[in-house]
């Protein structure tokens, strides 16, 4: 946590450091935006960043720096915003998110945000990993033992979706079962609660509230508290814009109320 | 098709090749992400790409490689994801999509996804075309003879929209008629069925299901079968994320059912 | 206005000029897309750009070039489309938008479109400002006297939101009051009417019509006429795609009708 505090207190909004520049290096991951650069255009934005976002929001007690990092990284990947990824991938690693978890978040979001979003994140993460000498031995295996499955709940989900869409859309329905719920979600490199946190954050980040009910419920079943869920939305307001955060409020409120009964 | 198979089987997720680098070359189009790069961050994602996406989805019989290319290219342009465009523009050309059709897809999506999306795609396509020595003689003319118009259907559409929005929004209503339906949609460089496929794919890719009904119906009027439409959504799940694909299911299902009666 | 006419008449779709290239310069802001480049891929798109968009839409009498610039810049920032920012930031400055207003638009959209969108815009604006020798003395102060607040209206808004969401989501509700409505919206660097224009444009650009009612009403309270609002949507159709513009029509129409009574 000391490194996090140092990072948050540092003057650099987006951390700069000597990055190996080779022929295949992504241009995006070489982008560096210093605090001085922000000041040459918008001193007010620099001040809001320093006073409110880094100086206040990130330090609110409702959510750990590790959770905030996961939420932020998920939002940036979901919105394909490579410019801030180098800084926040680094902050995530400094906040206790393991390299294997960063890797798994990207893999997870290939399915929830689209393949190209994941590929853009790969290009940035590769440089961040190289810089920190994070090697293959720290990454999750491509395959291996899976977490146990709640067969009843999954059978129920599959039956419900199958009945509604199986006849007309056999392909996506089958992949949802085989690849998503019987494989991806059971990979042990990311705890189910964190995987849900990533999914909910990505949905809010993309304005996809229609599917938030299922995943917020799942996140809370997996251990996310109501107060944490509310704080996730507060945190995201800054990263995905107020309108996306506000659109999530009535949906989350309804879930909160239903779960109370 | 041999080249497609070769491309799909190749180790490179995003094809790399010597690209002329000049002062005005877009940085985005120089981006190269190799399979090795993906493995240094997420071996699991590399495996999903190889086993499921390229090794399985692209080979499903429900949709030709040419159609899948059109759908993928449209989704990437709609989502402004330049990082994967060089590879998929190349794959499209190898799958039987003509350079004139790539050109026309970009022009079409200027109107359906926004001008800047088209411009970002231009920057990539320029390099792909240059590399393959695709010259001006292979591009659709800026103007020329148009396809015949179904005057009754268009008069009906124009009357409906005009009555609803003509008084308050004369500008967009007029442009919709003059530029979109009496010009763009009648350009012969893209078959109406393919133009509809591009439009539907872009709408799903952007989560804009509200306007999907009209365009999916139009696509099916233009020859897209129900099984193909379902397979388009399955294919898109990987490229635009599961949530966008799943949001399209109830809309598509309703269209399928209405058309059966 | 002479410079605007010159800019619109110029052959360059995206203005190119010698840009200082230093180690921290963003790759995105170095992107240059000439009219010749567009022609090597899509002569039709070049013609639509020249004939319809720059030659016609921008000259329609319903909205000034300054307003169109504000709308376009807001849309590009909301959609994170850096490729066209250098040209349109320049066109905005040539159309009477002050550097302090560009700065403030970016700061405003950090809250309405997300922090990373603002940061991407900063990277481009920095180069545009440097090129035009726009210094710190032309930027809005980070803090200072605020515009007067309509306490009754704000108390009403805060009470309504607080009653609905205050208990479950104390964080975002507090920030909405303290940072957005009692600070950001009162900063004098952008007239309330222009700030509303930016907000409405960003909402339409992102397909977030759910929150358009409140902000379009506010924009019209702040002086935007109905005809101007309609023209904003016509203008945006080209920049954010027809589907987003068309989705805004029924919402705007309902506002127009309600305000007439």
XYZ file of C-alpha atoms in Angstrom:
783
model
C 0.000 0.000 0.000
C 2.974 2.277 0.427
C 3.694 2.087 -3.276
C 0.065 2.939 -3.999
C 0.174 5.983 -1.799
C 3.396 7.017 -3.472
C 1.872 6.514 -6.884
C -1.232 8.484 -6.013
C 0.806 11.253 -4.517
C 3.216 11.425 -7.401
C 2.969 14.350 -9.723
C 2.689 12.198 -12.800
C -0.884 11.482 -13.791
C 0.275 8.906 -16.211
C 3.526 7.396 -15.163
C 6.374 7.776 -17.533
C 9.334 5.542 -17.614
C 11.878 4.424 -20.076
C 10.081 1.922 -22.225
C 11.871 -0.341 -24.621
C 10.991 0.845 -28.060
C 11.212 -1.871 -30.618
C 9.806 -2.408 -34.036
C 6.699 -4.169 -32.849
C 6.004 -1.943 -29.881
C 2.474 -0.507 -29.988
C 2.380 3.201 -30.500
C -0.427 3.469 -27.990
C 1.557 2.066 -25.147
C 4.308 4.561 -25.719
C 1.939 7.431 -25.059
C 2.899 9.443 -22.068
C 0.805 12.235 -20.673
C 2.444 14.119 -17.860
C 0.791 16.322 -15.322
C 2.598 19.269 -16.919
C 0.901 18.441 -20.205
C -2.515 18.564 -18.577
C -1.671 21.927 -17.069
C -0.769 23.420 -20.445
C -4.350 22.808 -21.588
C -6.649 22.590 -18.572
C -5.319 23.638 -15.158
C -8.789 23.035 -13.719
C -8.813 19.429 -14.884
C -5.387 18.933 -13.356
C -6.701 20.279 -10.089
C -9.824 18.109 -10.147
C -7.610 15.112 -10.849
C -5.286 15.891 -7.996
C -7.795 17.118 -5.396
C -10.834 15.048 -6.115
C -10.003 11.940 -8.098
C -6.592 10.829 -6.859
C -6.624 12.801 -3.600
C -10.123 11.908 -2.490
C -12.079 9.291 -4.450
C -9.260 6.740 -4.437
C -8.907 7.138 -0.685
C -12.564 6.730 0.226
C -12.946 3.856 2.699
C -15.811 2.118 0.906
C -13.596 0.208 -1.505
C -9.975 -0.945 -1.335
C -7.331 0.397 -3.700
C -7.115 -3.117 -5.115
C -10.839 -3.150 -5.915
C -10.671 0.377 -7.336
C -7.802 -0.726 -9.562
C -9.772 -3.706 -10.855
C -12.793 -1.506 -11.528
C -10.700 1.126 -13.310
C -8.740 -1.333 -15.425
C -11.975 -3.072 -16.452
C -13.536 0.259 -17.412
C -10.528 1.310 -19.493
C -10.452 -2.013 -21.346
C -14.213 -1.967 -21.906
C -13.905 1.531 -23.382
C -10.697 0.785 -25.289
C -8.917 3.731 -23.704
C -5.292 2.822 -24.084
C -4.000 6.248 -23.129
C -4.502 5.681 -19.418
C -3.784 1.953 -19.338
C -0.020 2.101 -18.696
C -0.559 4.171 -15.559
C -3.501 2.178 -14.220
C -2.051 -1.234 -15.048
C 0.976 -0.153 -13.020
C -1.191 1.198 -10.211
C -3.130 -2.081 -10.160
C 0.074 -4.078 -9.782
C 1.171 -1.711 -6.993
C -2.226 -2.136 -5.303
C -2.029 -5.887 -4.977
C -3.574 -7.025 -8.238
C -1.378 -9.910 -9.394
C 0.012 -10.077 -12.930
C -1.975 -13.295 -13.350
C -5.121 -11.367 -12.445
C -4.388 -8.589 -14.969
C -3.870 -11.298 -17.571
C -7.133 -12.972 -16.644
C -9.088 -9.697 -16.597
C -8.007 -9.100 -20.183
C -8.966 -12.630 -21.210
C -12.337 -12.280 -19.478
C -13.071 -8.983 -21.202
C -12.310 -10.432 -24.633
C -15.666 -12.138 -24.156
C -17.493 -9.321 -22.376
C -16.121 -6.295 -24.236
C -14.970 -7.800 -27.512
C -11.789 -9.325 -28.898
C -10.236 -6.103 -30.159
C -10.589 -4.445 -26.745
C -8.612 -7.298 -25.249
C -5.985 -7.076 -27.976
C -5.498 -3.343 -27.390
C -5.024 -4.076 -23.696
C -2.542 -6.851 -24.486
C -0.412 -4.384 -26.397
C -0.168 -2.127 -23.344
C 0.155 -4.880 -20.746
C 2.998 -6.445 -22.674
C 5.100 -3.308 -22.215
C 4.123 -2.915 -18.558
C 4.978 -6.560 -17.889
C 8.289 -6.294 -19.760
C 9.268 -3.223 -17.807
C 8.584 -4.995 -14.513
C 10.222 -8.209 -15.701
C 7.007 -10.166 -15.273
C 7.606 -13.448 -17.033
C 5.559 -16.381 -18.294
C 5.822 -18.169 -14.941
C 3.601 -15.485 -13.383
C 0.813 -15.899 -15.949
C -2.204 -18.198 -15.653
C -1.944 -21.375 -17.693
C -3.963 -21.537 -20.895
C -5.783 -24.587 -19.545
C -5.899 -26.521 -16.298
C -8.137 -27.494 -13.396
C -11.275 -25.389 -13.056
C -13.187 -24.175 -10.031
C -16.154 -26.335 -9.022
C -19.379 -25.513 -10.806
C -22.742 -24.965 -9.135
C -24.436 -27.459 -11.440
C -27.969 -26.637 -10.315
C -27.651 -22.908 -10.867
C -25.920 -23.402 -14.211
C -28.476 -25.957 -15.372
C -31.181 -23.499 -14.432
C -29.514 -20.661 -16.339
C -28.876 -22.818 -19.373
C -32.469 -24.091 -19.407
C -33.870 -20.588 -19.162
C -31.685 -19.187 -21.961
C -32.052 -22.329 -24.044
C -35.824 -22.205 -23.900
C -35.862 -18.553 -24.896
C -33.180 -18.488 -27.572
C -31.861 -22.008 -28.179
C -33.993 -22.826 -31.204
C -33.308 -19.652 -33.144
C -29.744 -18.977 -32.014
C -28.077 -22.326 -31.366
C -24.538 -21.015 -31.868
C -24.327 -18.281 -29.295
C -26.413 -20.270 -26.805
C -24.016 -23.213 -27.047
C -20.908 -21.006 -26.747
C -22.411 -19.238 -23.750
C -22.697 -22.556 -21.965
C -19.543 -24.297 -23.152
C -17.042 -21.458 -23.286
C -18.394 -18.867 -20.871
C -20.122 -20.581 -17.976
C -18.453 -24.016 -18.057
C -14.961 -22.743 -18.806
C -14.084 -19.030 -18.613
C -15.996 -18.299 -15.399
C -14.436 -21.331 -13.720
C -10.828 -20.437 -14.463
C -9.110 -20.106 -11.066
C -6.844 -17.169 -11.979
C -9.498 -14.686 -10.902
C -11.769 -15.139 -7.885
C -15.466 -15.326 -8.851
C -16.150 -12.164 -6.859
C -13.428 -10.268 -8.745
C -14.576 -11.698 -12.074
C -18.058 -10.398 -11.309
C -16.602 -7.033 -10.339
C -14.848 -6.863 -13.709
C -18.033 -7.814 -15.551
C -20.264 -5.323 -13.741
C -17.701 -2.552 -14.208
C -17.434 -3.281 -17.933
C -21.231 -3.264 -18.327
C -21.575 0.095 -16.578
C -18.605 1.464 -18.519
C -20.305 0.594 -21.800
C -23.766 1.782 -20.836
C -25.094 -1.783 -21.055
C -27.417 -1.648 -18.074
C -29.799 -4.196 -19.602
C -27.520 -7.004 -18.494
C -26.416 -5.448 -15.251
C -29.163 -7.045 -13.125
C -27.951 -10.578 -13.677
C -24.302 -9.739 -13.120
C -24.755 -7.436 -10.125
C -26.798 -10.137 -8.435
C -24.106 -12.645 -9.239
C -21.433 -10.262 -7.903
C -23.333 -9.886 -4.629
C -23.868 -13.655 -4.432
C -20.092 -13.873 -4.848
C -19.456 -11.528 -1.929
C -19.646 -7.945 -3.145
C -21.512 -5.961 -0.488
C -24.186 -3.397 -1.264
C -22.005 -0.587 0.049
C -19.163 -1.740 -2.177
C -21.445 -1.933 -5.200
C -22.585 1.642 -4.565
C -18.988 2.758 -4.218
C -18.100 1.042 -7.499
C -20.637 3.272 -9.229
C -19.315 6.396 -7.497
C -15.786 5.487 -8.555
C -16.866 4.747 -12.117
C -18.635 8.100 -12.463
C -15.225 9.690 -12.890
C -13.854 7.075 -15.277
C -16.833 6.380 -17.524
C -18.700 9.655 -17.220
C -21.603 10.685 -15.049
C -24.303 9.610 -17.540
C -23.204 5.953 -17.547
C -22.953 5.939 -13.760
C -26.330 7.605 -13.286
C -27.963 5.135 -15.685
C -26.758 2.345 -13.425
C -28.395 3.797 -10.302
C -32.022 2.714 -10.784
C -30.940 -0.773 -11.877
C -28.668 -1.212 -8.854
C -31.288 0.222 -6.530
C -33.845 -2.294 -7.705
C -31.404 -5.148 -7.116
C -30.609 -3.854 -3.639
C -34.296 -3.715 -2.765
C -35.113 -7.136 -4.169
C -32.262 -8.744 -2.265
C -33.491 -7.260 1.007
C -36.730 -9.282 0.833
C -10.349 -19.707 -50.046
C -6.944 -21.290 -49.820
C -5.476 -17.980 -48.779
C -8.149 -17.650 -46.114
C -7.364 -21.037 -44.690
C -3.703 -20.138 -44.726
C -4.418 -16.840 -43.020
C -6.565 -18.468 -40.367
C -4.013 -21.156 -39.789
C -1.111 -18.757 -39.632
C 0.429 -18.065 -36.303
C 0.086 -14.337 -36.623
C -3.099 -13.026 -35.068
C -2.553 -9.672 -36.658
C -0.545 -9.957 -39.801
C 2.683 -8.100 -39.882
C 4.420 -7.023 -42.997
C 6.810 -4.382 -44.069
C 4.726 -1.261 -44.294
C 5.955 1.870 -45.934
C 6.530 4.347 -43.198
C 6.277 7.890 -44.369
C 5.636 11.187 -42.704
C 1.884 11.028 -43.122
C 1.463 7.352 -42.274
C -1.028 6.831 -39.461
C 0.522 5.492 -36.336
C -2.475 3.232 -35.821
C -1.957 1.353 -39.019
C 1.619 0.578 -38.110
C 0.485 -1.290 -35.018
C 1.451 -4.896 -35.106
C 0.366 -7.412 -32.513
C 1.868 -10.840 -32.966
C 0.675 -14.086 -31.498
C 3.856 -14.133 -29.425
C 2.856 -10.799 -27.908
C -0.518 -12.190 -26.858
C 1.218 -15.152 -25.255
C 3.466 -12.915 -23.156
C 0.359 -11.515 -21.452
C -2.497 -13.994 -21.756
C -1.759 -17.535 -22.952
C -5.418 -18.405 -22.359
C -6.600 -15.663 -24.691
C -4.179 -16.871 -27.324
C -5.594 -20.349 -26.976
C -9.217 -19.167 -27.159
C -8.307 -17.192 -30.278
C -6.664 -20.141 -31.925
C -9.011 -22.934 -30.827
C -12.355 -21.231 -30.697
C -12.381 -18.033 -32.727
C -10.138 -18.712 -35.713
C -10.185 -22.497 -35.469
C -13.903 -22.951 -34.956
C -16.193 -19.922 -35.280
C -14.760 -18.811 -38.613
C -15.224 -22.322 -39.997
C -18.834 -22.808 -38.940
C -20.939 -23.612 -42.004
C -23.724 -21.106 -41.276
C -21.937 -18.153 -42.842
C -19.275 -17.869 -45.529
C -15.806 -16.506 -44.781
C -16.694 -13.586 -47.056
C -19.781 -12.778 -44.984
C -17.852 -13.191 -41.734
C -15.231 -10.803 -43.058
C -17.841 -8.201 -43.930
C -19.440 -8.541 -40.502
C -16.085 -8.300 -38.709
C -14.848 -5.328 -40.715
C -18.130 -3.497 -40.122
C -17.915 -4.180 -36.381
C -14.322 -2.957 -36.146
C -15.146 0.257 -38.026
C -18.289 0.855 -35.970
C -16.234 0.485 -32.790
C -13.238 2.413 -34.135
C -10.875 -0.443 -33.333
C -7.972 0.215 -35.608
C -5.677 -2.285 -33.928
C -7.272 -5.266 -35.627
C -8.174 -3.588 -38.921
C -4.955 -4.350 -40.849
C -5.380 -8.057 -40.242
C -9.100 -8.205 -40.947
C -9.005 -5.905 -43.978
C -6.410 -8.306 -45.372
C -8.463 -11.348 -44.437
C -11.519 -9.776 -46.093
C -9.599 -9.267 -49.330
C -8.375 -12.857 -49.146
C -11.952 -14.059 -48.543
C -13.389 -12.564 -51.699
C -14.395 -9.101 -50.522
C -13.338 -6.782 -53.352
C -11.303 -3.635 -52.709
C -14.249 -1.679 -54.113
C -16.455 -3.295 -51.477
C -14.068 -2.410 -48.625
C -14.068 1.146 -49.940
C -17.852 1.213 -50.076
C -18.243 -0.330 -46.607
C -16.162 2.522 -45.205
C -18.186 5.133 -47.082
C -21.433 3.538 -45.907
C -20.323 3.507 -42.290
C -19.387 7.196 -42.399
C -23.146 7.685 -42.333
C -24.047 4.839 -39.986
C -21.157 5.007 -37.513
C -19.929 8.564 -37.911
C -17.416 10.409 -40.057
C -14.421 9.946 -37.773
C -14.919 6.165 -37.682
C -14.710 6.146 -41.468
C -11.625 8.360 -41.436
C -9.826 6.074 -38.987
C -10.626 3.149 -41.268
C -9.370 5.078 -44.300
C -6.014 5.529 -42.614
C -5.636 1.772 -42.201
C -7.133 0.781 -45.558
C -4.776 3.130 -47.360
C -1.768 1.184 -46.102
C -3.388 -2.193 -46.796
C -4.273 -1.082 -50.326
C -0.792 0.336 -50.946
C 0.824 -2.861 -49.794
C -1.310 -4.904 -52.186
C -0.877 -2.381 -54.992
C -4.605 -1.735 -55.154
C -4.969 1.361 -57.300
C -7.659 3.904 -58.098
C -8.984 1.799 -60.980
C -10.231 -0.769 -58.457
C -12.229 1.761 -56.415
C -15.886 2.682 -56.898
C -16.438 5.965 -58.685
C -17.489 8.925 -56.572
C -20.662 9.240 -58.621
C -22.360 7.302 -61.391
C -25.437 5.268 -62.273
C -27.433 4.067 -59.274
C -29.367 0.882 -58.633
C -33.120 1.097 -59.328
C -35.180 2.400 -56.400
C -38.333 0.761 -55.081
C -40.259 4.024 -55.287
C -43.305 2.738 -53.405
C -41.371 1.448 -50.421
C -39.210 4.562 -50.289
C -42.221 6.888 -50.610
C -43.831 4.978 -47.754
C -40.731 5.243 -45.561
C -40.314 8.932 -46.335
C -43.965 9.659 -45.600
C -43.828 7.843 -42.280
C -40.659 9.562 -41.112
C -41.730 12.895 -42.548
C -45.029 12.833 -40.714
C -43.340 11.983 -37.428
C -40.276 14.219 -37.584
C -40.419 16.385 -40.710
C -41.857 19.495 -39.111
C -39.480 19.689 -36.170
C -36.353 18.265 -37.794
C -36.423 19.232 -41.481
C -32.650 18.958 -41.923
C -31.988 15.383 -40.944
C -35.250 14.201 -42.504
C -34.262 15.721 -45.841
C -30.730 14.324 -45.732
C -32.079 10.891 -44.841
C -34.114 10.899 -48.016
C -31.746 12.683 -50.397
C -28.359 11.384 -49.319
C -29.091 8.062 -47.627
C -32.032 6.389 -49.317
C -31.951 8.025 -52.753
C -28.168 7.980 -53.116
C -25.929 6.030 -50.708
C -28.115 2.897 -50.528
C -28.391 2.814 -54.331
C -24.672 2.930 -55.044
C -23.868 -0.259 -56.972
C -20.457 -0.913 -55.378
C -22.056 -2.942 -52.610
C -24.970 -5.328 -53.113
C -28.063 -4.283 -51.111
C -27.877 -7.500 -49.098
C -24.252 -6.823 -48.178
C -25.014 -3.180 -47.386
C -27.729 -4.361 -45.015
C -25.326 -6.871 -43.489
C -22.875 -4.034 -42.832
C -25.599 -1.879 -41.310
C -27.006 -4.570 -39.030
C -23.511 -5.549 -37.894
C -22.653 -1.939 -37.073
C -25.885 -1.491 -35.110
C -25.248 -4.615 -33.017
C -21.600 -3.638 -32.579
C -22.642 -0.277 -31.130
C -25.441 -1.589 -28.951
C -27.993 0.317 -31.009
C -30.727 -2.297 -31.000
C -33.476 0.331 -31.247
C -32.882 0.615 -34.967
C -32.094 -3.000 -35.594
C -35.675 -4.029 -36.402
C -35.916 -1.893 -39.510
C -32.509 -2.905 -40.816
C -32.710 -6.605 -40.014
C -36.031 -6.757 -41.823
C -34.475 -4.932 -44.740
C -31.500 -7.321 -44.688
C -33.829 -10.325 -44.826
C -35.869 -8.689 -47.585
C -32.541 -8.345 -49.397
C -31.751 -12.046 -49.058
C -30.163 -12.661 -45.655
C -31.658 -15.882 -44.311
C -32.779 -16.335 -40.717
C -30.040 -18.898 -40.082
C -27.457 -16.465 -41.446
C -28.788 -13.650 -39.270
C -28.513 -15.876 -36.203
C -24.978 -16.829 -37.185
C -24.071 -13.140 -37.614
C -24.963 -12.603 -33.964
C -22.973 -15.665 -32.864
C -19.970 -14.392 -34.813
C -20.333 -10.871 -33.441
C -20.446 -12.091 -29.838
C -16.690 -12.597 -30.058
C -15.954 -9.293 -31.772
C -18.302 -6.886 -29.984
C -18.667 -8.664 -26.672
C -21.351 -10.977 -25.374
C -23.547 -8.198 -23.912
C -24.064 -6.488 -27.285
C -24.799 -9.819 -28.949
C -27.209 -10.927 -26.230
C -29.050 -7.586 -26.408
C -29.688 -8.290 -30.086
C -31.311 -11.674 -29.446
C -34.828 -10.631 -28.358
C -35.007 -8.055 -31.152
C -33.951 -10.556 -33.788
C -36.240 -13.229 -32.371
C -39.234 -10.911 -32.640
C -38.392 -10.140 -36.270
C -38.031 -13.842 -37.055
C -41.434 -14.568 -35.539
C -43.204 -11.685 -37.256
C -41.808 -12.666 -40.627
C -43.110 -16.219 -40.218
C -46.721 -14.995 -40.203
C -15.148 33.983 -40.299
C -12.820 34.426 -43.250
C -10.447 31.909 -41.741
C -13.328 29.478 -41.294
C -14.363 29.827 -44.902
C -10.771 29.300 -45.906
C -10.496 26.255 -43.708
C -13.709 24.756 -45.012
C -12.703 25.482 -48.571
C -9.235 24.086 -48.144
C -8.443 20.796 -49.696
C -7.141 19.323 -46.485
C -9.793 17.402 -44.600
C -7.572 17.176 -41.616
C -5.150 20.041 -41.493
C -1.545 19.126 -41.633
C 1.214 21.294 -40.353
C 4.661 20.884 -39.033
C 4.169 19.695 -35.494
C 6.955 19.642 -33.003
C 7.787 16.046 -32.396
C 9.295 15.446 -29.019
C 9.685 12.437 -26.821
C 6.440 12.937 -24.962
C 4.353 13.955 -27.946
C 1.261 11.764 -28.299
C 1.326 9.577 -31.341
C -2.366 10.250 -31.875
C -1.943 13.948 -32.274
C 0.659 13.457 -34.955
C -1.824 11.661 -37.138
C -2.465 13.431 -40.364
C -5.056 12.349 -42.870
C -5.027 14.316 -46.083
C -7.755 14.585 -48.650
C -5.473 12.687 -51.034
C -5.384 9.806 -48.572
C -9.178 9.635 -48.480
C -9.245 9.577 -52.270
C -6.898 6.599 -52.439
C -9.475 4.542 -50.566
C -12.923 6.063 -51.010
C -13.401 8.769 -53.643
C -17.122 8.770 -52.833
C -16.490 9.562 -49.181
C -14.194 12.372 -50.206
C -16.932 13.762 -52.396
C -19.588 13.470 -49.687
C -17.212 15.247 -47.308
C -16.558 18.055 -49.730
C -20.027 18.492 -51.244
C -22.304 17.660 -48.368
C -20.532 17.939 -45.039
C -18.091 20.817 -45.425
C -19.716 22.401 -48.469
C -23.299 22.269 -47.261
C -24.004 21.184 -43.671
C -21.459 23.564 -42.134
C -22.953 26.451 -44.095
C -26.587 25.850 -43.197
C -27.992 28.985 -41.571
C -29.608 27.258 -38.577
C -26.449 27.172 -36.492
C -23.333 29.323 -36.448
C -19.910 27.902 -37.345
C -18.945 28.552 -33.726
C -21.835 26.430 -32.442
C -21.124 23.709 -35.008
C -17.513 23.666 -33.855
C -18.534 23.274 -30.227
C -20.930 20.467 -31.123
C -18.336 18.683 -33.256
C -15.540 19.004 -30.715
C -17.826 17.708 -27.961
C -18.849 14.742 -30.110
C -15.251 13.838 -30.953
C -14.201 13.990 -27.294
C -17.240 11.998 -26.174
C -16.370 9.312 -28.724
C -12.629 9.476 -28.097
C -11.910 10.045 -31.777
C -8.527 11.666 -31.732
C -7.934 11.317 -35.460
C -10.116 14.286 -36.333
C -9.408 16.398 -33.261
C -6.406 18.351 -34.599
C -8.433 19.615 -37.545
C -11.593 20.398 -35.598
C -9.833 21.960 -32.624
C -8.166 24.256 -35.156
C -11.446 24.936 -36.943
C -13.084 25.730 -33.595
C -10.390 28.286 -32.789
C -10.821 29.795 -36.261
C -14.594 29.938 -35.733
C -14.474 32.054 -32.602
C -14.229 29.410 -29.903
C -11.670 30.758 -27.456
C -8.750 28.626 -26.219
C -10.199 29.019 -22.728
C -13.444 27.547 -24.007
C -11.694 24.551 -25.615
C -9.926 24.014 -22.295
C -13.177 24.208 -20.402
C -15.023 21.900 -22.801
C -12.377 19.259 -22.146
C -12.639 19.740 -18.374
C -16.428 19.551 -18.550
C -16.357 16.342 -20.571
C -14.008 14.669 -18.083
C -17.146 14.490 -15.947
C -19.675 13.799 -18.690
C -17.678 11.462 -20.940
C -15.063 10.082 -18.573
C -11.569 11.020 -17.465
C -9.692 9.130 -20.185
C -11.674 10.873 -22.919
C -10.557 14.195 -21.510
C -6.960 13.032 -21.259
C -6.923 11.919 -24.901
C -8.247 15.341 -25.885
C -5.600 17.047 -23.742
C -2.877 15.234 -25.674
C -4.184 16.657 -28.947
C -5.060 20.128 -27.662
C -1.586 20.518 -26.203
C -0.065 20.254 -29.670
C -2.680 22.504 -31.267
C -2.132 25.121 -28.543
C 1.657 24.878 -28.844
C 1.499 25.336 -32.577
C -0.614 28.468 -32.197
C 1.483 29.755 -29.308
C -1.476 29.688 -26.942
C -0.012 30.113 -23.480
C -1.127 29.688 -19.896
C -2.440 33.262 -19.756
C -5.213 32.297 -22.184
C -6.441 29.365 -20.074
C -9.159 29.458 -17.425
C -7.871 29.498 -13.865
C -8.117 26.251 -11.920
C -10.261 28.016 -9.340
C -11.855 31.426 -8.923
C -15.175 33.255 -8.689
C -18.153 31.235 -9.890
C -21.308 32.253 -11.721
C -24.330 32.855 -9.489
C -26.352 29.743 -8.665
C -30.108 29.417 -9.000
C -30.435 28.123 -5.443
C -34.103 27.159 -5.754
C -33.667 25.103 -8.889
C -30.527 23.445 -7.529
C -32.167 22.712 -4.163
C -35.052 21.167 -6.043
C -32.760 19.004 -8.192
C -30.700 17.929 -5.187
C -33.809 17.046 -3.185
C -35.258 14.994 -6.001
C -32.050 13.047 -6.639
C -31.283 12.768 -2.927
C -34.682 11.282 -2.166
C -34.339 8.752 -4.955
C -30.712 7.737 -4.600
C -29.183 9.459 -1.580
C -29.582 6.622 0.893
C -28.151 3.876 -1.299
C -25.570 5.888 -3.233
C -24.330 8.664 -0.953
C -21.004 9.088 -2.777
C -22.116 9.890 -6.293
C -25.078 11.914 -5.039
C -22.759 14.106 -2.953
C -20.246 14.557 -5.775
C -23.048 15.431 -8.182
C -24.043 18.293 -5.923
C -20.646 19.480 -4.698
C -18.470 19.033 -7.756
C -20.885 19.136 -10.675
C -23.735 21.509 -9.900
C -22.139 23.751 -7.282
C -18.748 23.986 -8.968
C -18.166 22.727 -12.524
C -21.406 24.111 -13.999
C -20.736 27.505 -12.401
C -17.244 27.973 -13.787
C -17.352 31.147 -15.879
C -15.013 29.964 -18.657
C -17.941 28.544 -20.612
C -21.353 30.210 -20.874
C -24.139 28.028 -19.393
C -25.795 27.784 -22.806
C -22.558 26.545 -24.393
C -21.945 24.153 -21.496
C -25.403 22.704 -22.081
C -24.688 22.478 -25.809
C -21.544 20.474 -25.022
C -23.444 18.192 -22.651
C -26.342 17.508 -25.009
C -23.952 16.878 -27.894
C -21.929 14.423 -25.821
C -25.074 12.568 -24.718
C -26.316 12.194 -28.306
C -22.820 11.239 -29.461
C -22.719 8.395 -26.938
C -26.266 7.191 -27.519
C -27.220 8.170 -23.968
C -30.679 9.481 -24.711
C -31.967 8.528 -21.264
C -30.395 11.634 -19.807
C -31.032 13.899 -22.750
C -34.395 15.199 -21.527
C -32.956 16.929 -18.486
C -30.042 18.449 -20.359
C -31.929 19.504 -23.487
C -34.461 21.265 -21.282
C -31.633 22.935 -19.422
C -29.999 23.934 -22.730
C -33.228 25.538 -23.908
C -33.674 27.252 -20.535
C -30.154 28.570 -21.134
C -31.043 30.011 -24.526
C -30.755 27.277 -27.136
C -33.710 27.658 -29.491
C -35.776 24.756 -30.764
C -34.568 25.329 -34.312
C -30.972 25.294 -33.104
C -31.536 22.087 -31.151
C -32.968 20.444 -34.264
C -29.997 21.636 -36.286
C -27.592 20.244 -33.678
C -29.078 16.817 -34.306
C -28.845 17.231 -38.084
C -25.207 18.266 -37.736
C -24.426 15.393 -35.365
C -25.924 12.815 -37.738
C -22.767 13.124 -39.823
C -20.356 13.039 -36.892
C -21.883 10.409 -34.634
C -23.757 8.352 -37.198
C -27.387 8.373 -38.231
C -28.541 5.820 -35.611
C -27.463 8.002 -32.671
C -29.044 11.067 -34.242
C -32.290 9.285 -35.068
C -32.502 7.902 -31.509
C -32.433 11.494 -30.264
C -35.402 12.589 -32.394
C -38.337 11.233 -30.353
C -36.752 12.476 -27.113
C -36.186 15.964 -28.497
C -39.635 16.039 -30.065
C -41.249 15.265 -26.732
C -39.285 18.065 -25.067
C -40.279 20.503 -27.797
C -43.941 19.615 -27.354
C -43.893 19.806 -23.576
C -42.239 23.218 -23.631
C -44.914 24.574 -25.951
C -47.593 24.064 -23.310
